[in-house]
mmCIF file of C-alpha atoms in Angstrom:
data_model
loop_
_atom_site.group_PDB
_atom_site.id
_atom_site.type_symbol
_atom_site.label_atom_id
_atom_site.label_comp_id
_atom_site.label_asym_id
_atom_site.label_seq_id
_atom_site.Cartn_x
_atom_site.Cartn_y
_atom_site.Cartn_z
ATOM 1 C CA MET A 1073 33.138 -104.905 -15.887
ATOM 2 C CA LYS A 1074 33.782 -101.664 -17.592
ATOM 3 C CA LEU A 1075 30.919 -99.901 -19.450
ATOM 4 C CA SER A 1076 31.418 -98.665 -22.924
ATOM 5 C CA PHE A 1077 31.134 -94.999 -23.810
ATOM 6 C CA ALA A 1078 27.719 -95.621 -25.463
ATOM 7 C CA HIS A 1079 26.326 -97.216 -22.298
ATOM 8 C CA LYS A 1080 27.472 -94.320 -20.149
ATOM 9 C CA GLY A 1081 25.765 -91.813 -22.463
ATOM 10 C CA LEU A 1082 22.557 -93.809 -22.380
ATOM 11 C CA ILE A 1083 22.543 -93.847 -18.585
ATOM 12 C CA ILE A 1084 23.027 -90.067 -18.423
ATOM 13 C CA PHE A 1085 20.200 -89.557 -20.942
ATOM 14 C CA PHE A 1086 17.733 -91.629 -18.906
ATOM 15 C CA ARG A 1087 18.646 -89.855 -15.693
ATOM 16 C CA SER A 1088 18.109 -86.415 -17.315
ATOM 17 C CA LEU A 1089 14.827 -87.601 -18.783
ATOM 18 C CA MET A 1090 13.640 -88.707 -15.352
ATOM 19 C CA VAL A 1091 14.513 -85.257 -13.891
ATOM 20 C CA ILE A 1092 12.614 -83.472 -16.654
ATOM 21 C CA VAL A 1093 9.599 -85.729 -16.295
ATOM 22 C CA GLY A 1094 9.596 -85.220 -12.520
ATOM 23 C CA PHE A 1095 9.759 -81.418 -12.906
ATOM 24 C CA ALA A 1096 6.898 -81.523 -15.440
ATOM 25 C CA VAL A 1097 4.803 -83.623 -13.077
ATOM 26 C CA LEU A 1098 5.495 -81.152 -10.290
ATOM 27 C CA VAL A 1099 4.431 -78.174 -12.447
ATOM 28 C CA LEU A 1100 1.244 -79.939 -13.577
ATOM 29 C CA SER A 1101 0.429 -80.826 -9.976
ATOM 30 C CA ILE A 1102 0.769 -77.206 -8.853
ATOM 31 C CA ALA A 1103 -1.357 -76.009 -11.792
ATOM 32 C CA TRP A 1104 -4.040 -78.588 -10.974
ATOM 33 C CA LEU A 1105 -4.042 -77.638 -7.299
ATOM 34 C CA SER A 1106 -4.394 -73.918 -8.223
ATOM 35 C CA GLY A 1107 -7.503 -74.673 -10.294
ATOM 36 C CA MET A 1108 -6.023 -73.984 -13.685
ATOM 37 C CA PHE A 1109 -7.939 -76.861 -15.266
ATOM 38 C CA GLU A 1110 -11.270 -75.912 -13.624
ATOM 39 C CA PRO A 1111 -13.928 -73.771 -15.480
ATOM 40 C CA LYS A 1112 -13.695 -69.997 -14.602
ATOM 41 C CA VAL A 1113 -16.518 -67.713 -13.367
ATOM 42 C CA GLU A 1114 -16.167 -64.042 -14.383
ATOM 43 C CA SER A 1115 -15.512 -61.853 -11.348
ATOM 44 C CA ASP A 1116 -17.251 -58.527 -10.644
ATOM 45 C CA TRP A 1117 -14.610 -57.246 -8.195
ATOM 46 C CA GLN A 1118 -13.810 -54.157 -10.291
ATOM 47 C CA GLU A 1119 -17.235 -52.688 -9.634
ATOM 48 C CA ARG A 1120 -17.090 -53.065 -5.888
ATOM 49 C CA GLY A 1121 -16.571 -49.681 -4.096
ATOM 50 C CA VAL A 1122 -16.280 -47.660 -7.345
ATOM 51 C CA ARG A 1123 -18.667 -44.703 -7.688
ATOM 52 C CA ARG A 1124 -20.185 -43.912 -11.017
ATOM 53 C CA HIS A 1125 -21.684 -40.729 -12.375
ATOM 54 C CA THR A 1126 -25.467 -40.929 -12.619
ATOM 55 C CA ILE A 1127 -27.678 -37.821 -12.555
ATOM 56 C CA GLU A 1128 -25.482 -35.436 -10.554
ATOM 57 C CA PRO A 1129 -25.075 -31.992 -12.169
ATOM 58 C CA THR A 1130 -21.606 -31.328 -13.568
ATOM 59 C CA SER A 1131 -19.526 -28.354 -14.578
ATOM 60 C CA GLU A 1132 -16.632 -28.233 -17.017
ATOM 61 C CA VAL A 1133 -13.185 -26.910 -16.152
ATOM 62 C CA HIS A 1134 -12.326 -24.134 -18.612
ATOM 63 C CA GLU A 1135 -9.056 -22.559 -19.656
ATOM 64 C CA LEU A 1136 -9.283 -18.792 -20.060
ATOM 65 C CA THR A 1137 -6.933 -15.918 -20.803
ATOM 66 C CA LYS A 1138 -7.255 -12.864 -18.618
ATOM 67 C CA PRO A 1139 -5.296 -9.690 -17.866
ATOM 68 C CA TYR A 1140 -2.776 -10.218 -15.113
ATOM 69 C CA VAL A 1141 -2.457 -7.581 -12.391
ATOM 70 C CA GLU A 1142 0.392 -7.219 -9.909
ATOM 71 C CA GLU A 1143 -0.170 -5.486 -6.571
ATOM 72 C CA ALA A 1144 2.299 -3.165 -4.844
ATOM 73 C CA ILE A 1145 1.643 -2.670 -1.143
ATOM 74 C CA GLY A 1146 1.894 0.901 0.115
ATOM 75 C CA THR A 1147 0.726 3.547 2.586
ATOM 76 C CA LEU A 1148 -1.346 6.679 2.120
ATOM 77 C CA LYS A 1149 0.667 9.810 2.802
ATOM 78 C CA ALA A 1150 0.068 13.519 2.262
ATOM 79 C CA SER A 1151 2.428 15.323 -0.072
ATOM 80 C CA SER A 1152 1.484 18.573 1.688
ATOM 81 C CA ARG A 1153 2.090 18.142 5.407
ATOM 82 C CA THR A 1154 2.463 21.096 7.787
ATOM 83 C CA ILE A 1155 4.047 21.246 11.240
ATOM 84 C CA VAL A 1156 2.597 24.121 13.262
ATOM 85 C CA ALA A 1157 5.064 25.670 15.732
ATOM 86 C CA SER A 1158 5.511 28.939 17.582
ATOM 87 C CA LYS A 1159 8.015 31.592 16.526
ATOM 88 C CA VAL A 1160 8.217 33.112 20.002
ATOM 89 C CA LEU A 1161 8.657 31.862 23.553
ATOM 90 C CA ALA A 1162 5.357 32.214 25.392
ATOM 91 C CA THR A 1163 2.768 30.377 27.444
ATOM 92 C CA ILE A 1164 -0.093 28.762 25.541
ATOM 93 C CA GLU A 1165 -3.406 30.286 26.602
ATOM 94 C CA LYS A 1166 -5.819 28.586 24.225
ATOM 95 C CA ILE A 1167 -5.830 25.873 21.520
ATOM 96 C CA ASN A 1168 -8.918 26.162 19.354
ATOM 97 C CA VAL A 1169 -8.681 22.845 17.472
ATOM 98 C CA LYS A 1170 -8.275 19.150 18.156
ATOM 99 C CA ALA A 1171 -7.146 16.147 16.146
ATOM 100 C CA GLY A 1172 -9.528 15.431 13.281
ATOM 101 C CA ASP A 1173 -10.786 18.987 12.843
ATOM 102 C CA GLN A 1174 -10.936 20.459 9.369
ATOM 103 C CA VAL A 1175 -9.425 23.949 9.236
ATOM 104 C CA THR A 1176 -9.390 26.676 6.598
ATOM 105 C CA LYS A 1177 -6.638 29.079 5.582
ATOM 106 C CA GLY A 1178 -6.276 31.991 8.037
ATOM 107 C CA GLN A 1179 -8.158 30.262 10.860
ATOM 108 C CA THR A 1180 -6.815 30.913 14.383
ATOM 109 C CA LEU A 1181 -5.346 27.724 15.825
ATOM 110 C CA ILE A 1182 -3.465 28.762 18.981
ATOM 111 C CA GLU A 1183 -3.434 31.870 21.187
ATOM 112 C CA LEU A 1184 -0.318 32.605 23.248
ATOM 113 C CA ASP A 1185 0.152 34.883 26.264
ATOM 114 C CA ALA A 1186 0.696 38.289 24.614
ATOM 115 C CA LYS A 1187 1.217 40.523 27.660
ATOM 116 C CA GLU A 1188 5.014 40.632 27.349
ATOM 117 C CA TYR A 1189 4.932 41.385 23.633
ATOM 118 C CA GLN A 1190 2.173 43.959 24.084
ATOM 119 C CA SER A 1191 4.380 45.683 26.658
ATOM 120 C CA ARG A 1192 7.304 45.679 24.218
ATOM 121 C CA LEU A 1193 5.073 47.260 21.597
ATOM 122 C CA ASN A 1194 3.966 49.974 24.003
ATOM 123 C CA GLN A 1195 7.584 50.746 24.878
ATOM 124 C CA ALA A 1196 8.508 50.905 21.197
ATOM 125 C CA LYS A 1197 5.650 53.309 20.508
ATOM 126 C CA GLN A 1198 6.749 55.541 23.371
ATOM 127 C CA SER A 1199 10.305 55.539 22.061
ATOM 128 C CA LEU A 1200 8.927 56.468 18.643
ATOM 129 C CA ALA A 1201 6.985 59.354 20.130
ATOM 130 C CA ALA A 1202 10.134 60.599 21.880
ATOM 131 C CA ALA A 1203 12.164 60.267 18.692
ATOM 132 C CA ALA A 1204 9.493 62.144 16.739
ATOM 133 C CA ALA A 1205 9.562 64.972 19.270
ATOM 134 C CA THR A 1206 13.358 65.146 19.092
ATOM 135 C CA ARG A 1207 13.181 65.235 15.309
ATOM 136 C CA ASP A 1208 10.636 68.095 15.406
ATOM 137 C CA GLU A 1209 12.886 70.092 17.709
ATOM 138 C CA ALA A 1210 15.931 69.415 15.532
ATOM 139 C CA GLU A 1211 14.018 70.572 12.433
ATOM 140 C CA LYS A 1212 13.060 73.806 14.127
ATOM 141 C CA ASP A 1213 16.658 74.427 15.253
ATOM 142 C CA PHE A 1214 17.911 73.692 11.760
ATOM 143 C CA GLN A 1215 15.434 76.091 10.175
ATOM 144 C CA ARG A 1216 16.379 78.858 12.641
ATOM 145 C CA VAL A 1217 20.129 78.353 12.084
ATOM 146 C CA GLU A 1218 19.577 78.291 8.341
ATOM 147 C CA THR A 1219 17.781 81.650 8.498
ATOM 148 C CA LEU A 1220 20.481 83.183 10.681
ATOM 149 C CA LEU A 1221 23.171 81.924 8.345
ATOM 150 C CA LYS A 1222 21.603 83.863 5.483
ATOM 151 C CA LYS A 1223 21.878 86.999 7.638
ATOM 152 C CA ASN A 1224 25.466 86.143 8.536
ATOM 153 C CA VAL A 1225 24.530 85.972 12.233
ATOM 154 C CA VAL A 1226 25.864 82.412 12.768
ATOM 155 C CA THR A 1227 28.854 80.617 11.377
ATOM 156 C CA LYS A 1228 28.951 77.769 8.909
ATOM 157 C CA SER A 1229 30.008 75.371 11.650
ATOM 158 C CA ASP A 1230 26.842 76.211 13.619
ATOM 159 C CA PHE A 1231 24.813 75.414 10.512
ATOM 160 C CA ASP A 1232 26.613 72.072 10.027
ATOM 161 C CA ARG A 1233 26.075 71.183 13.684
ATOM 162 C CA ALA A 1234 22.332 71.857 13.416
ATOM 163 C CA LYS A 1235 22.067 69.807 10.229
ATOM 164 C CA ARG A 1236 23.923 66.924 11.852
ATOM 165 C CA GLN A 1237 21.595 66.960 14.846
ATOM 166 C CA LEU A 1238 18.610 66.879 12.487
ATOM 167 C CA ASP A 1239 20.007 63.892 10.614
ATOM 168 C CA VAL A 1240 20.637 62.063 13.894
ATOM 169 C CA ALA A 1241 17.096 62.816 15.066
ATOM 170 C CA LYS A 1242 15.626 61.492 11.797
ATOM 171 C CA ALA A 1243 17.730 58.319 12.087
ATOM 172 C CA GLU A 1244 16.560 57.796 15.673
ATOM 173 C CA GLU A 1245 12.955 58.251 14.563
ATOM 174 C CA SER A 1246 13.430 55.722 11.759
ATOM 175 C CA ARG A 1247 14.979 53.236 14.196
ATOM 176 C CA ALA A 1248 12.061 53.751 16.581
ATOM 177 C CA LYS A 1249 9.573 53.093 13.754
ATOM 178 C CA GLN A 1250 11.357 49.835 12.884
ATOM 179 C CA ALA A 1251 11.292 48.861 16.561
ATOM 180 C CA VAL A 1252 7.516 49.413 16.579
ATOM 181 C CA THR A 1253 7.132 47.312 13.441
ATOM 182 C CA GLU A 1254 9.236 44.549 14.976
ATOM 183 C CA ALA A 1255 7.207 44.632 18.203
ATOM 184 C CA GLU A 1256 3.974 44.447 16.183
ATOM 185 C CA ILE A 1257 5.279 41.428 14.285
ATOM 186 C CA LEU A 1258 6.308 39.663 17.497
ATOM 187 C CA LEU A 1259 2.890 40.449 18.970
ATOM 188 C CA SER A 1260 1.226 38.979 15.868
ATOM 189 C CA TYR A 1261 3.162 35.744 16.447
ATOM 190 C CA THR A 1262 1.163 35.204 19.642
ATOM 191 C CA ILE A 1263 -1.836 34.405 17.423
ATOM 192 C CA ILE A 1264 -0.963 31.311 15.382
ATOM 193 C CA LYS A 1265 -3.055 30.887 12.237
ATOM 194 C CA THR A 1266 -3.042 28.192 9.610
ATOM 195 C CA ALA A 1267 -1.290 28.975 6.349
ATOM 196 C CA LYS A 1268 -3.445 26.570 4.321
ATOM 197 C CA SER A 1269 -6.586 24.524 4.577
ATOM 198 C CA GLY A 1270 -6.257 20.997 5.871
ATOM 199 C CA ARG A 1271 -7.078 18.484 8.574
ATOM 200 C CA ILE A 1272 -5.513 18.386 12.045
ATOM 201 C CA VAL A 1273 -3.975 14.946 12.581
ATOM 202 C CA ASP A 1274 -2.041 15.476 15.811
ATOM 203 C CA ARG A 1275 -2.177 17.830 18.801
ATOM 204 C CA LEU A 1276 1.128 17.918 20.653
ATOM 205 C CA ALA A 1277 0.506 20.599 23.314
ATOM 206 C CA GLU A 1278 -2.128 21.771 25.762
ATOM 207 C CA PRO A 1279 -3.030 25.157 27.313
ATOM 208 C CA GLY A 1280 -0.506 26.073 29.993
ATOM 209 C CA ASP A 1281 2.445 24.534 28.175
ATOM 210 C CA ILE A 1282 5.399 26.689 27.178
ATOM 211 C CA ALA A 1283 5.635 27.146 23.422
ATOM 212 C CA ASN A 1284 9.286 27.085 22.385
ATOM 213 C CA PRO A 1285 10.263 28.410 18.967
ATOM 214 C CA GLY A 1286 10.389 25.567 16.465
ATOM 215 C CA THR A 1287 8.795 22.957 18.738
ATOM 216 C CA PRO A 1288 5.803 21.280 16.989
ATOM 217 C CA LEU A 1289 2.438 22.079 18.510
ATOM 218 C CA LEU A 1290 0.049 20.775 15.825
ATOM 219 C CA VAL A 1291 0.332 18.644 12.704
ATOM 220 C CA LEU A 1292 -2.009 19.043 9.756
ATOM 221 C CA TYR A 1293 -2.124 17.835 6.179
ATOM 222 C CA ASP A 1294 -3.993 18.794 3.059
ATOM 223 C CA ALA A 1295 -6.604 16.115 2.376
ATOM 224 C CA THR A 1296 -6.468 16.932 -1.324
ATOM 225 C CA SER A 1297 -2.791 15.911 -1.458
ATOM 226 C CA LEU A 1298 -3.178 12.304 -0.312
ATOM 227 C CA ARG A 1299 -1.306 9.758 -2.403
ATOM 228 C CA LEU A 1300 -0.264 6.155 -2.151
ATOM 229 C CA GLU A 1301 3.470 5.592 -1.823
ATOM 230 C CA ALA A 1302 4.421 2.035 -2.734
ATOM 231 C CA PRO A 1303 7.654 0.224 -3.688
ATOM 232 C CA VAL A 1304 7.190 -1.309 -7.159
ATOM 233 C CA MET A 1305 9.399 -4.089 -8.526
ATOM 234 C CA GLU A 1306 11.858 -2.700 -11.032
ATOM 235 C CA GLN A 1307 10.609 -4.815 -13.965
ATOM 236 C CA LEU A 1308 7.183 -3.155 -13.552
ATOM 237 C CA ALA A 1309 8.330 0.304 -12.468
ATOM 238 C CA VAL A 1310 10.411 0.874 -15.613
ATOM 239 C CA LYS A 1311 7.218 0.546 -17.669
ATOM 240 C CA LEU A 1312 5.334 3.207 -15.698
ATOM 241 C CA ARG A 1313 5.223 6.857 -16.744
ATOM 242 C CA LEU A 1314 4.118 10.060 -15.031
ATOM 243 C CA GLY A 1315 0.428 10.630 -15.640
ATOM 244 C CA ASP A 1316 -0.434 6.922 -15.970
ATOM 245 C CA GLU A 1317 -3.814 6.088 -14.429
ATOM 246 C CA LEU A 1318 -3.944 3.063 -12.130
ATOM 247 C CA LYS A 1319 -6.289 1.569 -9.565
ATOM 248 C CA VAL A 1320 -5.730 1.728 -5.807
ATOM 249 C CA TYR A 1321 -7.622 -0.679 -3.553
ATOM 250 C CA VAL A 1322 -8.052 0.304 0.106
ATOM 251 C CA ASP A 1323 -8.728 -2.794 2.183
ATOM 252 C CA ALA A 1324 -10.269 -0.984 5.157
ATOM 253 C CA LEU A 1325 -12.955 0.571 2.936
ATOM 254 C CA GLU A 1326 -13.214 -2.372 0.512
ATOM 255 C CA ARG A 1327 -13.229 0.217 -2.263
ATOM 256 C CA GLU A 1328 -11.185 0.947 -5.349
ATOM 257 C CA PHE A 1329 -10.071 4.466 -6.272
ATOM 258 C CA GLU A 1330 -8.687 6.014 -9.441
ATOM 259 C CA ALA A 1331 -5.090 7.155 -9.018
ATOM 260 C CA THR A 1332 -2.608 9.057 -11.166
ATOM 261 C CA ILE A 1333 1.144 8.606 -10.966
ATOM 262 C CA ASP A 1334 2.695 11.978 -10.164
ATOM 263 C CA GLU A 1335 6.160 10.938 -8.997
ATOM 264 C CA ILE A 1336 8.594 8.066 -9.499
ATOM 265 C CA VAL A 1337 11.706 8.318 -7.351
ATOM 266 C CA PRO A 1338 14.569 7.876 -9.861
ATOM 267 C CA GLN A 1339 16.595 5.510 -7.705
ATOM 268 C CA ALA A 1340 16.097 1.797 -7.077
ATOM 269 C CA ASP A 1341 16.408 0.298 -3.616
ATOM 270 C CA ALA A 1342 19.412 -2.040 -3.723
ATOM 271 C CA HIS A 1343 17.924 -4.556 -1.277
ATOM 272 C CA SER A 1344 14.380 -4.935 -2.616
ATOM 273 C CA ARG A 1345 15.139 -4.040 -6.278
ATOM 274 C CA SER A 1346 12.189 -1.670 -6.358
ATOM 275 C CA PHE A 1347 11.353 1.949 -7.149
ATOM 276 C CA LEU A 1348 9.196 4.157 -4.931
ATOM 277 C CA VAL A 1349 6.094 5.145 -6.918
ATOM 278 C CA LYS A 1350 3.702 7.847 -5.691
ATOM 279 C CA ALA A 1351 0.142 7.936 -7.059
ATOM 280 C CA SER A 1352 -2.209 10.798 -6.157
ATOM 281 C CA LEU A 1353 -5.743 9.993 -5.042
ATOM 282 C CA PRO A 1354 -8.982 11.976 -5.388
ATOM 283 C CA ARG A 1355 -10.273 13.856 -2.362
ATOM 284 C CA SER A 1356 -12.458 11.678 -0.156
ATOM 285 C CA GLU A 1357 -13.736 12.130 3.385
ATOM 286 C CA ASP A 1358 -13.171 8.385 3.939
ATOM 287 C CA LEU A 1359 -9.435 8.446 3.215
ATOM 288 C CA TYR A 1360 -6.938 9.191 5.970
ATOM 289 C CA GLU A 1361 -3.190 9.447 6.075
ATOM 290 C CA GLY A 1362 -1.488 6.208 7.102
ATOM 291 C CA MET A 1363 -4.115 3.861 5.646
ATOM 292 C CA PHE A 1364 -3.075 0.652 3.883
ATOM 293 C CA GLY A 1365 -3.552 0.410 0.112
ATOM 294 C CA ARG A 1366 -2.693 -1.726 -2.902
ATOM 295 C CA LEU A 1367 -1.462 -0.210 -6.157
ATOM 296 C CA ARG A 1368 -2.721 -2.439 -8.973
ATOM 297 C CA ILE A 1369 -0.427 -2.537 -12.009
ATOM 298 C CA SER A 1370 -1.205 -4.322 -15.271
ATOM 299 C CA ALA A 1371 1.458 -6.964 -15.981
ATOM 300 C CA GLY A 1372 0.173 -8.458 -19.247
ATOM 301 C CA SER A 1373 -2.074 -11.517 -19.563
ATOM 302 C CA ARG A 1374 -1.916 -15.196 -18.624
ATOM 303 C CA LYS A 1375 -3.877 -18.419 -19.063
ATOM 304 C CA HIS A 1376 -5.573 -20.094 -16.137
ATOM 305 C CA LEU A 1377 -8.217 -22.676 -15.295
ATOM 306 C CA CYS A 1378 -11.464 -21.946 -13.540
ATOM 307 C CA LEU A 1379 -14.342 -24.002 -12.208
ATOM 308 C CA ASP A 1380 -17.652 -23.667 -10.406
ATOM 309 C CA MET A 1381 -17.126 -22.998 -6.699
ATOM 310 C CA ASP A 1382 -19.994 -25.378 -5.861
ATOM 311 C CA ALA A 1383 -17.810 -28.261 -7.043
ATOM 312 C CA VAL A 1384 -15.207 -27.682 -4.322
ATOM 313 C CA GLU A 1385 -15.418 -29.570 -1.039
ATOM 314 C CA ARG A 1386 -13.311 -28.230 1.816
ATOM 315 C CA ILE A 1387 -12.060 -30.213 4.770
ATOM 316 C CA GLY A 1388 -10.025 -27.905 6.963
ATOM 317 C CA GLN A 1389 -7.496 -26.319 4.621
ATOM 318 C CA LEU A 1390 -7.744 -29.126 2.051
ATOM 319 C CA GLU A 1391 -9.830 -28.807 -1.121
ATOM 320 C CA PHE A 1392 -11.289 -31.696 -3.109
ATOM 321 C CA VAL A 1393 -13.444 -32.227 -6.205
ATOM 322 C CA ASN A 1394 -15.094 -35.299 -7.714
ATOM 323 C CA VAL A 1395 -13.897 -35.690 -11.308
ATOM 324 C CA VAL A 1396 -15.891 -37.695 -13.876
ATOM 325 C CA ARG A 1397 -13.548 -40.051 -15.744
ATOM 326 C CA PRO A 1398 -14.108 -40.942 -19.424
ATOM 327 C CA ASP A 1399 -15.554 -44.339 -18.356
ATOM 328 C CA GLY A 1400 -18.134 -42.668 -16.111
ATOM 329 C CA THR A 1401 -16.464 -43.462 -12.805
ATOM 330 C CA LEU A 1402 -15.710 -40.763 -10.244
ATOM 331 C CA GLU A 1403 -12.292 -39.836 -8.911
ATOM 332 C CA ARG A 1404 -11.896 -37.839 -5.717
ATOM 333 C CA ARG A 1405 -9.006 -35.475 -6.387
ATOM 334 C CA PHE A 1406 -7.052 -32.967 -4.285
ATOM 335 C CA ILE A 1407 -6.800 -29.493 -5.858
ATOM 336 C CA LYS A 1408 -5.530 -26.025 -5.012
ATOM 337 C CA THR A 1409 -7.609 -22.952 -5.820
ATOM 338 C CA GLY A 1410 -6.671 -19.298 -6.285
ATOM 339 C CA GLN A 1411 -8.581 -16.048 -6.552
ATOM 340 C CA VAL A 1412 -12.351 -15.755 -6.745
ATOM 341 C CA GLY A 1413 -13.614 -14.127 -9.927
ATOM 342 C CA ILE A 1414 -17.208 -13.397 -10.799
ATOM 343 C CA PRO A 1415 -19.706 -14.841 -8.321
ATOM 344 C CA GLY A 1416 -19.610 -18.623 -8.476
ATOM 345 C CA ARG A 1417 -16.297 -19.047 -10.346
ATOM 346 C CA GLN A 1418 -12.813 -19.620 -8.910
ATOM 347 C CA GLU A 1419 -9.306 -20.014 -10.296
ATOM 348 C CA VAL A 1420 -7.695 -23.479 -10.198
ATOM 349 C CA LEU A 1421 -3.949 -23.548 -9.607
ATOM 350 C CA SER A 1422 -3.336 -27.310 -9.663
ATOM 351 C CA GLY A 1423 -5.039 -30.706 -9.727
ATOM 352 C CA LEU A 1424 -7.263 -30.336 -12.814
ATOM 353 C CA GLN A 1425 -6.986 -30.062 -16.571
ATOM 354 C CA ALA A 1426 -9.061 -28.114 -19.076
ATOM 355 C CA GLY A 1427 -12.127 -29.968 -20.285
ATOM 356 C CA GLU A 1428 -12.555 -32.240 -17.268
ATOM 357 C CA GLN A 1429 -16.017 -32.561 -15.757
ATOM 358 C CA VAL A 1430 -16.513 -32.104 -12.023
ATOM 359 C CA ILE A 1431 -19.539 -32.969 -9.893
ATOM 360 C CA LEU A 1432 -21.490 -30.114 -8.297
ATOM 361 C CA LYS A 1433 -22.819 -30.291 -4.769
ATOM 362 C CA PRO A 1434 -26.304 -31.807 -4.350
ATOM 363 C CA ASN A 1435 -27.917 -28.437 -3.635
ATOM 364 C CA SER A 1436 -26.573 -26.950 -6.886
ATOM 365 C CA PRO A 1437 -28.886 -26.629 -9.920
ATOM 366 C CA ALA A 1438 -28.576 -29.437 -12.464
ATOM 367 C CA LYS A 1439 -28.064 -26.998 -15.247
ATOM 368 C CA GLU A 1440 -24.396 -26.322 -15.954
ATOM 369 C CA ARG A 1441 -23.233 -22.980 -14.699
ATOM 370 C CA SER A 1442 -22.165 -20.136 -16.927
ATOM 371 C CA THR A 1443 -18.577 -20.500 -18.058
ATOM 372 C CA ASP A 1444 -17.877 -16.786 -17.943
ATOM 373 C CA ASP A 1445 -14.890 -15.944 -15.811
ATOM 374 C CA LYS A 1446 -13.777 -12.966 -13.872
#
């Protein structure tokens, strides 16, 4: 028997209703099994393992503005450097100084074997004596011929010959005098003296060596002419002027010196984009040529954060602090620090914000540290 359209719709309705009721029963069963209809007890799980701030001393992270200084790395060099060499070929007999000695202008540094040059001087003096005697004889002959010419005893050609012999004798005497002067100068070169005061920094020969003309024997520099030569980035170098006063820090001495810019090489290095800046230093017995130094150049100002160094915990190369959250709980946070300023304060590069409170170590005083920065 065929069902009417109304009966078919009714059957479909009841089947759908049964599916919905079954799904609802299933949901209610799961909810009942999960304890949804049971009374709830408030849990305290959020407090487990969470540290809270109690009486530990704290310090605030501050944001400060300070002058910013760039450093240019350089080397101490002497603007007045002297290479001592011989002007003559001779054997070195004595060297009166060694590396590190302070010498004054005119001080004898090296003595060379002078026997050969003394012999040349003696020969030149003997030649001068012979030339002087020849000149005396020629003068006497000239005077005699001149007298006879007035009496018409000799001819004019005899007079001219006598005058010519006198002139030749005078020229020979003059040449002999110059030869003596030359021999004296060469002899003086066997005693090598310093032309200026300074400090011996290198000794390149020993007694017994042959001194060749132009070959360095000693090296000295004027200690008053020391200056730091450093390549400075072009954006900083263009702001510098001759006569500007800067600071130079010498790491080996852990000291800072006043320096004055006395030369800026007017050509930038194409590879490093820098200018060579030379800053003169004051005389000091502690400064030596070749030492390492840092030229400190003001580059404006910048803002930075700082905190108490007693708040920083270090594990190897890692740095941590305990930050107090607004709700009183503590957060262990990784940070990165920078330069140390005044005792007890250090720059913070990352990991913290201004105004945050950090916990100090247990051995730190409870009173908050001074917030002054470097």
